[in-house]
Amino acid sequence: MTFTKKAFLLTTGLTIVLSCASACSTKKSINSSNNNATPPTHNTTAATTTYQNSSVKFSGPLAEFYVDFSFDYPSSWERDDDAGKPSSPNFVKVEKFSDDEKTIENFAVGYFSGQAELMPKLANDLSNDIARGFPDYKKVSEGPTKIGNYDGYEFKFTSHASDKPQGELDIWGRGVLIPGNDQRKGAVLLMIATSAGNQVKGVDDLGIKGDLPIILNSFRFAKP
């Protein structure tokens, strides 16, 4: 599997839409992620672009499960033109590439609906879906988390790709499910980083180091 700009098509922001009648599941005995208590560090002088989600852009499920949100991302990152199309599960995806067009970091927001008590089950379902797209996939932790003021439930994973003759690539991922409420629907946030960069060195650095903190610190729903 080649993880380059043209071929690194991540299964980000996969759709999880479960009704209130869905069965709850108990939390798996996996180490809970609590590294988010560490204040993120990033370059606050980086030029940024603001993404504002807009309902006029979408049709199909993206319109049905639309939610207002915004975030800032480094202007040097690229927007994925396929995100937001009717066939896509993502409202948006932005990505940072290396000079040889390998993914360094990316961030996607997908649609989601479900009660807060269903988070462990939904996270497990999403993890299983993502596992099919990544070689040597391993879920390494899961548990409650926060993105800004929003309570969520996350899982982290690792992957390793043998990309001969260009060499091997370590991949680290973090999926965060933020449930909706009476005023708005929820969202799935999926972050990826790889060893093609030199700032993120492991899965616990996701959202703490590199450029992803710029995005997470600025992520806002229009309604609480």
GROMACS .gro file of C-alpha atoms in nm, residues 56-180:
model
  125
   56VAL     CA    1  -2.599   2.474   0.093
   57LYS     CA    2  -2.300   2.262  -0.009
   58PHE     CA    3  -2.451   1.921   0.060
   59SER     CA    4  -2.712   1.670  -0.045
   60GLY     CA    5  -2.805   1.320   0.067
   61PRO     CA    6  -2.690   1.205   0.413
   62LEU     CA    7  -2.454   1.502   0.450
   63ALA     CA    8  -2.757   1.729   0.425
   64GLU     CA    9  -2.975   1.507   0.645
   65PHE     CA   10  -2.720   1.493   0.925
   66TYR     CA   11  -2.578   1.839   0.870
   67VAL     CA   12  -2.425   2.025   1.163
   68ASP     CA   13  -2.283   2.378   1.180
   69PHE     CA   14  -1.917   2.392   1.278
   70SER     CA   15  -1.599   2.579   1.193
   71PHE     CA   16  -1.226   2.550   1.248
   72ASP     CA   17  -0.899   2.710   1.142
   73TYR     CA   18  -0.632   2.511   0.961
   74PRO     CA   19  -0.284   2.604   0.832
   75SER     CA   20  -0.307   2.774   0.494
   76SER     CA   21  -0.030   2.547   0.366
   77TRP     CA   22  -0.260   2.246   0.407
   78GLU     CA   23  -0.478   2.125   0.116
   79ARG     CA   24  -0.854   2.066   0.103
   80ASP     CA   25  -0.971   1.732  -0.033
   81ASP     CA   26  -1.205   1.805  -0.324
   82ASP     CA   27  -1.387   1.473  -0.279
   83ALA     CA   28  -1.500   1.554   0.074
   84GLY     CA   29  -1.849   1.705   0.073
   85LYS     CA   30  -1.965   1.519  -0.237
   86PRO     CA   31  -2.284   1.311  -0.206
   87SER     CA   32  -2.081   0.989  -0.205
   88SER     CA   33  -1.849   1.107   0.072
   89PRO     CA   34  -1.900   1.047   0.445
   90ASN     CA   35  -1.699   1.362   0.518
   91PHE     CA   36  -1.813   1.722   0.531
   92VAL     CA   37  -1.450   1.826   0.493
   93LYS     CA   38  -1.097   1.687   0.496
   94VAL     CA   39  -0.774   1.886   0.508
   95GLU     CA   40  -0.425   1.748   0.474
   96LYS     CA   41  -0.055   1.832   0.503
   97PHE     CA   42   0.184   1.665   0.257
   98SER     CA   43   0.558   1.620   0.249
   99ASP     CA   44   0.768   1.732  -0.047
  100ASP     CA   45   0.746   1.378  -0.188
  101GLU     CA   46   0.366   1.390  -0.150
  102LYS     CA   47   0.328   1.163   0.150
  103THR     CA   48   0.069   1.242   0.415
  104ILE     CA   49   0.218   1.410   0.723
  105GLU     CA   50  -0.107   1.498   0.903
  106ASN     CA   51  -0.474   1.517   0.811
  107PHE     CA   52  -0.807   1.597   0.971
  108ALA     CA   53  -1.160   1.505   0.864
  109VAL     CA   54  -1.509   1.572   1.000
  110GLY     CA   55  -1.783   1.322   0.926
  111TYR     CA   56  -2.151   1.303   1.021
  112PHE     CA   57  -2.276   1.120   1.323
  113SER     CA   58  -2.586   1.067   1.534
  114GLY     CA   59  -2.615   0.876   1.859
  115GLN     CA   60  -2.661   0.907   2.231
  116ALA     CA   61  -2.366   0.970   2.462
  117GLU     CA   62  -2.412   0.633   2.632
  118LEU     CA   63  -2.359   0.460   2.298
  119MET     CA   64  -2.010   0.601   2.249
  120PRO     CA   65  -1.814   0.286   2.341
  121LYS     CA   66  -2.010   0.074   2.094
  122LEU     CA   67  -1.994   0.332   1.817
  123ALA     CA   68  -1.622   0.385   1.867
  124ASN     CA   69  -1.570   0.009   1.841
  125ASP     CA   70  -1.777  -0.005   1.521
  126LEU     CA   71  -1.582   0.281   1.367
  127SER     CA   72  -1.252   0.126   1.469
  128ASN     CA   73  -1.349  -0.201   1.300
  129ASP     CA   74  -1.441  -0.015   0.981
  130ILE     CA   75  -1.114   0.178   0.976
  131ALA     CA   76  -0.911  -0.138   1.044
  132ARG     CA   77  -1.004  -0.272   0.700
  133GLY     CA   78  -0.820   0.017   0.533
  134PHE     CA   79  -0.493   0.013   0.727
  135PRO     CA   80  -0.220  -0.254   0.729
  136ASP     CA   81  -0.119  -0.401   1.065
  137TYR     CA   82  -0.395  -0.204   1.241
  138LYS     CA   83  -0.394  -0.201   1.622
  139LYS     CA   84  -0.632  -0.013   1.851
  140VAL     CA   85  -0.416   0.091   2.146
  141SER     CA   86  -0.654   0.289   2.370
  142GLU     CA   87  -1.004   0.423   2.409
  143GLY     CA   88  -1.201   0.629   2.657
  144PRO     CA   89  -1.364   0.966   2.734
  145THR     CA   90  -1.194   1.279   2.606
  146LYS     CA   91  -1.258   1.649   2.546
  147ILE     CA   92  -1.214   1.864   2.238
  148GLY     CA   93  -1.223   2.219   2.369
  149ASN     CA   94  -1.543   2.239   2.576
  150TYR     CA   95  -1.700   1.935   2.410
  151ASP     CA   96  -1.718   1.597   2.579
  152GLY     CA   97  -1.645   1.308   2.348
  153TYR     CA   98  -1.526   0.950   2.330
  154GLU     CA   99  -1.210   0.856   2.146
  155PHE     CA  100  -0.995   0.567   2.036
  156LYS     CA  101  -0.636   0.570   1.915
  157PHE     CA  102  -0.469   0.330   1.676
  158THR     CA  103  -0.142   0.251   1.506
  159SER     CA  104  -0.065   0.110   1.163
  160HIS     CA  105   0.248   0.026   0.969
  161ALA     CA  106   0.281   0.030   0.591
  162SER     CA  107   0.560  -0.131   0.395
  163ASP     CA  108   0.589   0.096   0.093
  164LYS     CA  109   0.874  -0.044  -0.110
  165PRO     CA  110   1.082   0.082  -0.281
  166GLN     CA  111   1.012   0.414  -0.104
  167GLY     CA  112   1.049   0.268   0.243
  168GLU     CA  113   0.821   0.203   0.540
  169LEU     CA  114   0.577   0.437   0.710
  170ASP     CA  115   0.437   0.441   1.062
  171ILE     CA  116   0.079   0.569   1.085
  172TRP     CA  117  -0.097   0.698   1.396
  173GLY     CA  118  -0.468   0.771   1.419
  174ARG     CA  119  -0.720   0.917   1.661
  175GLY     CA  120  -1.096   0.906   1.618
  176VAL     CA  121  -1.319   1.127   1.835
  177LEU     CA  122  -1.697   1.094   1.850
  178ILE     CA  123  -1.876   1.403   1.981
  179PRO     CA  124  -2.244   1.333   2.051
  180GLY     CA  125  -2.521   1.573   1.960
   0.00000   0.00000   0.00000
